[in-house]
GROMACS .gro file of C-alpha atoms in nm:
model
  245
    1MET     CA    1   1.431   0.584  -0.139
    2VAL     CA    2   1.303   0.360  -0.447
    3PHE     CA    3   0.981   0.469  -0.660
    4CYS     CA    4   0.782   0.206  -0.874
    5HIS     CA    5   0.558   0.327  -1.136
    6GLY     CA    6   0.201   0.227  -1.216
    7LEU     CA    7   0.073   0.085  -1.522
    8PHE     CA    8   0.137   0.267  -1.825
    9GLY     CA    9   0.431   0.444  -1.651
   10GLN     CA   10   0.789   0.475  -1.603
   11GLY     CA   11   1.060   0.556  -1.343
   12LYS     CA   12   1.066   0.910  -1.495
   13ASN     CA   13   0.708   0.983  -1.366
   14TRP     CA   14   0.838   1.036  -1.009
   15THR     CA   15   1.112   1.266  -1.147
   16GLN     CA   16   0.896   1.593  -0.970
   17VAL     CA   17   0.847   1.411  -0.637
   18ALA     CA   18   1.228   1.284  -0.588
   19LYS     CA   19   1.384   1.613  -0.712
   20ARG     CA   20   1.249   1.748  -0.383
   21LEU     CA   21   1.358   1.443  -0.188
   22ALA     CA   22   1.665   1.405  -0.355
   23GLU     CA   23   1.779   1.717  -0.137
   24ARG     CA   24   1.816   1.460   0.175
   25HIS     CA   25   1.773   1.118   0.011
   26ARG     CA   26   1.918   0.889  -0.220
   27VAL     CA   27   1.654   0.807  -0.500
   28LEU     CA   28   1.604   0.529  -0.746
   29LEU     CA   29   1.349   0.531  -1.020
   30PRO     CA   30   1.332   0.176  -1.182
   31ASP     CA   31   1.122   0.085  -1.478
   32LEU     CA   32   0.947  -0.208  -1.394
   33PRO     CA   33   0.967  -0.522  -1.587
   34ASN     CA   34   0.782  -0.449  -1.981
   35HIS     CA   35   0.792  -0.095  -1.921
   36GLY     CA   36   1.030   0.213  -2.011
   37ARG     CA   37   1.358   0.089  -2.092
   38SER     CA   38   1.363  -0.230  -1.868
   39VAL     CA   39   1.350  -0.621  -2.000
   40TRP     CA   40   1.055  -0.759  -2.138
   41THR     CA   41   0.936  -1.063  -2.054
   42ASP     CA   42   0.664  -1.295  -2.205
   43ASN     CA   43   0.370  -1.192  -1.932
   44TRP     CA   44   0.364  -1.029  -1.591
   45ASP     CA   45   0.319  -1.168  -1.223
   46TYR     CA   46   0.359  -0.933  -0.892
   47LEU     CA   47   0.616  -1.246  -0.739
   48GLY     CA   48   0.896  -1.204  -1.085
   49ALA     CA   49   0.852  -0.837  -1.096
   50ALA     CA   50   0.928  -0.799  -0.684
   51ASP     CA   51   1.198  -1.063  -0.703
   52ARG     CA   52   1.385  -0.861  -0.998
   53LEU     CA   53   1.362  -0.566  -0.784
   54ALA     CA   54   1.487  -0.746  -0.480
   55ARG     CA   55   1.778  -0.825  -0.662
   56VAL     CA   56   1.807  -0.452  -0.732
   57LEU     CA   57   1.779  -0.358  -0.379
   58ARG     CA   58   2.055  -0.633  -0.259
   59THR     CA   59   2.315  -0.431  -0.407
   60MET     CA   60   2.225  -0.070  -0.207
   61ASP     CA   61   2.313   0.008   0.145
   62GLY     CA   62   2.125  -0.116   0.363
   63PRO     CA   63   1.694  -0.134   0.363
   64VAL     CA   64   1.517   0.126   0.177
   65ALA     CA   65   1.162   0.320   0.184
   66LEU     CA   66   1.004   0.194  -0.088
   67VAL     CA   67   0.721   0.388  -0.246
   68GLY     CA   68   0.485   0.230  -0.522
   69HIS     CA   69   0.180   0.356  -0.716
   70SER     CA   70  -0.102   0.125  -0.852
   71MET     CA   71   0.065  -0.183  -0.984
   72GLY     CA   72   0.408  -0.021  -0.862
   73GLY     CA   73   0.219  -0.010  -0.495
   74LYS     CA   74   0.098  -0.408  -0.534
   75THR     CA   75   0.455  -0.494  -0.605
   76ALA     CA   76   0.606  -0.289  -0.354
   77MET     CA   77   0.343  -0.497  -0.115
   78VAL     CA   78   0.483  -0.811  -0.246
   79LEU     CA   79   0.825  -0.752  -0.213
   80ALA     CA   80   0.805  -0.601   0.124
   81LEU     CA   81   0.621  -0.932   0.222
   82ARG     CA   82   0.843  -1.167   0.065
   83HIS     CA   83   1.182  -0.976   0.156
   84PRO     CA   84   1.079  -0.792   0.444
   85GLU     CA   85   1.427  -0.756   0.519
   86LEU     CA   86   1.507  -0.523   0.219
   87VAL     CA   87   1.202  -0.240   0.336
   88GLU     CA   88   1.280  -0.030   0.585
   89ARG     CA   89   0.892   0.125   0.539
   90LEU     CA   90   0.641   0.144   0.293
   91VAL     CA   91   0.415   0.370   0.125
   92VAL     CA   92   0.141   0.267  -0.090
   93VAL     CA   93   0.010   0.514  -0.326
   94ASP     CA   94  -0.425   0.476  -0.405
   95VAL     CA   95  -0.398   0.070  -0.433
   96SER     CA   96  -0.523  -0.227  -0.184
   97PRO     CA   97  -0.414  -0.561  -0.200
   98VAL     CA   98  -0.734  -0.696  -0.352
   99ASP     CA   99  -0.839  -0.816  -0.664
  100TYR     CA  100  -1.022  -0.534  -0.863
  101GLY     CA  101  -1.176  -0.790  -1.156
  102THR     CA  102  -1.103  -0.743  -1.554
  103GLY     CA  103  -0.958  -0.368  -1.586
  104ALA     CA  104  -1.167  -0.280  -1.831
  105GLU     CA  105  -1.077   0.079  -1.850
  106PHE     CA  106  -0.697  -0.031  -1.846
  107SER     CA  107  -0.757  -0.316  -2.159
  108ALA     CA  108  -0.955  -0.054  -2.346
  109TYR     CA  109  -0.644   0.175  -2.299
  110LEU     CA  110  -0.404  -0.121  -2.444
  111ASP     CA  111  -0.646  -0.221  -2.699
  112ALA     CA  112  -0.602   0.142  -2.867
  113MET     CA  113  -0.199   0.174  -2.824
  114ILE     CA  114  -0.189  -0.140  -2.980
  115SER     CA  115  -0.440  -0.085  -3.286
  116VAL     CA  116  -0.243   0.233  -3.365
  117HIS     CA  117  -0.019   0.149  -3.683
  118LEU     CA  118   0.240   0.333  -3.588
  119PRO     CA  119   0.432   0.319  -3.940
  120LYS     CA  120   0.152   0.512  -4.098
  121TYR     CA  121   0.257   0.816  -3.900
  122SER     CA  122   0.542   1.072  -3.895
  123GLN     CA  123   0.442   1.286  -3.643
  124ARG     CA  124   0.359   1.246  -3.281
  125ALA     CA  125   0.065   1.450  -3.286
  126GLU     CA  126  -0.096   1.274  -3.554
  127ILE     CA  127  -0.044   0.952  -3.357
  128ALA     CA  128  -0.182   1.124  -3.064
  129GLU     CA  129  -0.483   1.228  -3.255
  130ALA     CA  130  -0.520   0.884  -3.390
  131LEU     CA  131  -0.576   0.787  -3.005
  132ARG     CA  132  -0.920   1.018  -2.956
  133GLN     CA  133  -1.145   0.863  -3.018
  134ALA     CA  134  -1.047   0.567  -2.761
  135VAL     CA  135  -0.899   0.786  -2.504
  136PRO     CA  136  -1.083   1.124  -2.492
  137ASP     CA  137  -0.919   1.229  -2.178
  138ASP     CA  138  -0.625   1.488  -2.304
  139THR     CA  139  -0.473   1.411  -1.975
  140VAL     CA  140  -0.484   1.021  -1.989
  141ARG     CA  141  -0.400   1.058  -2.343
  142ALA     CA  142  -0.074   1.258  -2.302
  143PHE     CA  143   0.016   1.006  -2.003
  144LEU     CA  144  -0.023   0.728  -2.229
  145MET     CA  145   0.159   0.924  -2.517
  146GLN     CA  146   0.462   0.934  -2.299
  147ASN     CA  147   0.568   0.568  -2.384
  148LEU     CA  148   0.577   0.668  -2.783
  149HIS     CA  149   0.955   0.635  -2.878
  150TYR     CA  150   1.124   0.747  -3.230
  151GLU     CA  151   1.365   0.538  -3.337
  152PRO     CA  152   1.578   0.506  -3.648
  153THR     CA  153   1.324   0.280  -3.776
  154GLY     CA  154   1.011   0.468  -3.681
  155TRP     CA  155   0.785   0.545  -3.391
  156VAL     CA  156   0.772   0.242  -3.165
  157TRP     CA  157   0.594   0.203  -2.817
  158ARG     CA  158   0.829   0.129  -2.552
  159PRO     CA  159   0.637  -0.084  -2.317
  160HIS     CA  160   0.532  -0.435  -2.414
  161LEU     CA  161   0.152  -0.384  -2.499
  162ALA     CA  162   0.095  -0.757  -2.595
  163ALA     CA  163   0.221  -0.874  -2.247
  164ARG     CA  164   0.056  -0.619  -2.042
  165ARG     CA  165  -0.253  -0.722  -2.236
  166ARG     CA  166  -0.213  -1.096  -2.169
  167SER     CA  167  -0.120  -1.003  -1.795
  168LEU     CA  168  -0.392  -0.789  -1.721
  169PRO     CA  169  -0.601  -0.992  -1.506
  170ALA     CA  170  -0.270  -1.064  -1.314
  171ILE     CA  171  -0.239  -0.708  -1.295
  172THR     CA  172  -0.539  -0.600  -1.154
  173GLY     CA  173  -0.576  -0.920  -0.961
  174TRP     CA  174  -0.357  -0.996  -0.628
  175PRO     CA  175  -0.140  -1.288  -0.555
  176GLN     CA  176  -0.312  -1.419  -0.238
  177LEU     CA  177  -0.265  -1.789  -0.288
  178GLN     CA  178   0.115  -1.784  -0.361
  179LEU     CA  179   0.165  -1.528  -0.056
  180SER     CA  180  -0.030  -1.762   0.214
  181GLY     CA  181   0.195  -1.846   0.476
  182LEU     CA  182   0.390  -1.553   0.485
  183PRO     CA  183   0.368  -1.301   0.843
  184PRO     CA  184   0.263  -0.997   0.790
  185TYR     CA  185   0.518  -0.688   0.713
  186PRO     CA  186   0.696  -0.590   1.036
  187GLY     CA  187   0.765  -0.259   0.916
  188ARG     CA  188   0.552   0.080   0.927
  189THR     CA  189   0.315   0.151   0.642
  190LEU     CA  190   0.165   0.440   0.460
  191TRP     CA  191  -0.124   0.421   0.268
  192VAL     CA  192  -0.191   0.738   0.030
  193ALA     CA  193  -0.515   0.747  -0.115
  194GLY     CA  194  -0.677   1.032  -0.369
  195ALA     CA  195  -1.010   1.172  -0.255
  196LYS     CA  196  -1.162   1.092  -0.596
  197SER     CA  197  -1.030   0.790  -0.651
  198GLU     CA  198  -1.184   0.434  -0.493
  199TYR     CA  199  -0.886   0.213  -0.509
  200ILE     CA  200  -0.865   0.231  -0.112
  201THR     CA  201  -1.171   0.275   0.095
  202ASP     CA  202  -1.291   0.125   0.414
  203GLN     CA  203  -1.416  -0.183   0.275
  204TYR     CA  204  -1.102  -0.303   0.205
  205ALA     CA  205  -0.934  -0.237   0.561
  206PRO     CA  206  -0.931  -0.604   0.672
  207GLU     CA  207  -0.718  -0.707   0.365
  208MET     CA  208  -0.479  -0.345   0.409
  209ASN     CA  209  -0.446  -0.444   0.794
  210ARG     CA  210  -0.444  -0.836   0.758
  211TYR     CA  211  -0.075  -0.824   0.547
  212PHE     CA  212   0.039  -0.469   0.722
  213PRO     CA  213  -0.075  -0.398   1.080
  214HIS     CA  214   0.140  -0.140   1.157
  215THR     CA  215  -0.089   0.125   0.933
  216ARG     CA  216  -0.163   0.505   0.898
  217ARG     CA  217  -0.370   0.635   0.626
  218VAL     CA  218  -0.390   0.949   0.437
  219THR     CA  219  -0.652   1.083   0.205
  220ILE     CA  220  -0.590   1.459  -0.024
  221LYS     CA  221  -0.849   1.611  -0.130
  222ASN     CA  222  -0.886   1.691  -0.530
  223ALA     CA  223  -0.686   1.412  -0.584
  224GLY     CA  224  -0.786   1.120  -0.840
  225HIS     CA  225  -0.629   0.790  -0.849
  226TRP     CA  226  -0.258   0.986  -1.009
  227VAL     CA  227  -0.230   1.140  -0.665
  228HIS     CA  228   0.152   1.245  -0.665
  229ALA     CA  229   0.050   1.413  -1.035
  230ASP     CA  230  -0.253   1.590  -0.920
  231ALA     CA  231  -0.138   1.727  -0.575
  232PRO     CA  232   0.276   1.684  -0.636
  233GLU     CA  233   0.327   1.944  -0.321
  234VAL     CA  234   0.079   1.788  -0.069
  235PHE     CA  235   0.176   1.424  -0.157
  236THR     CA  236   0.552   1.545  -0.138
  237GLY     CA  237   0.435   1.713   0.243
  238VAL     CA  238   0.302   1.358   0.379
  239LEU     CA  239   0.535   1.149   0.225
  240GLU     CA  240   0.849   1.392   0.418
  241GLN     CA  241   0.632   1.404   0.720
  242PHE     CA  242   0.624   0.949   0.681
  243LEU     CA  243   0.999   0.937   0.624
  244ASP     CA  244   1.093   1.182   0.931
  245SER     CA  245   0.845   1.032   1.205
   0.00000   0.00000   0.00000
């Protein structure tokens, strides 16, 4: 099993779910380009990210069950369409194969992180407080702070924030033109939506079915966009059922 994290995330964000599944499955939690410990690139695009991950999957023993959330879900979808032989089945968490527009909320988070003058601070709590006005939600702010790392030279943001900011239209978008002419993904696909989120709705169903015709859709109550964090037990149970089917 291979898990793809979302924007502002890292592979380790999947640790809680992965530990339970690791009892029966070999699990890989990669950091996508410009995130975590992974390589920095000048810009982000889904074809490049998917092809980089595909090179990793080719070193594994046969096709994988690929799980992706948000930005990682779009990466997983593009990979499955471009390299279907590498993906035995696909799980897409709270995102659809569509262009969501400007991503104003995400740009605000990025601007806030970039604007913090890290050399000014010695304590992690001070940096969190500096973000409070721009990111008042405690849960979201704590999630963003997972990207902060202390090195001998001082505090640094591990991800390439400037590249993310430049590439935000591509991240919130969908490479429809570049994928034109490719056949639909032939494997089974599970869509997992948060009931409190609007990233998977009936209006997006035609595009979902166009690219991924062998589809099942599950909505988890009391969960928002970060479904696997809001309802980890329910999410893992849904995942296990799909894997065993």
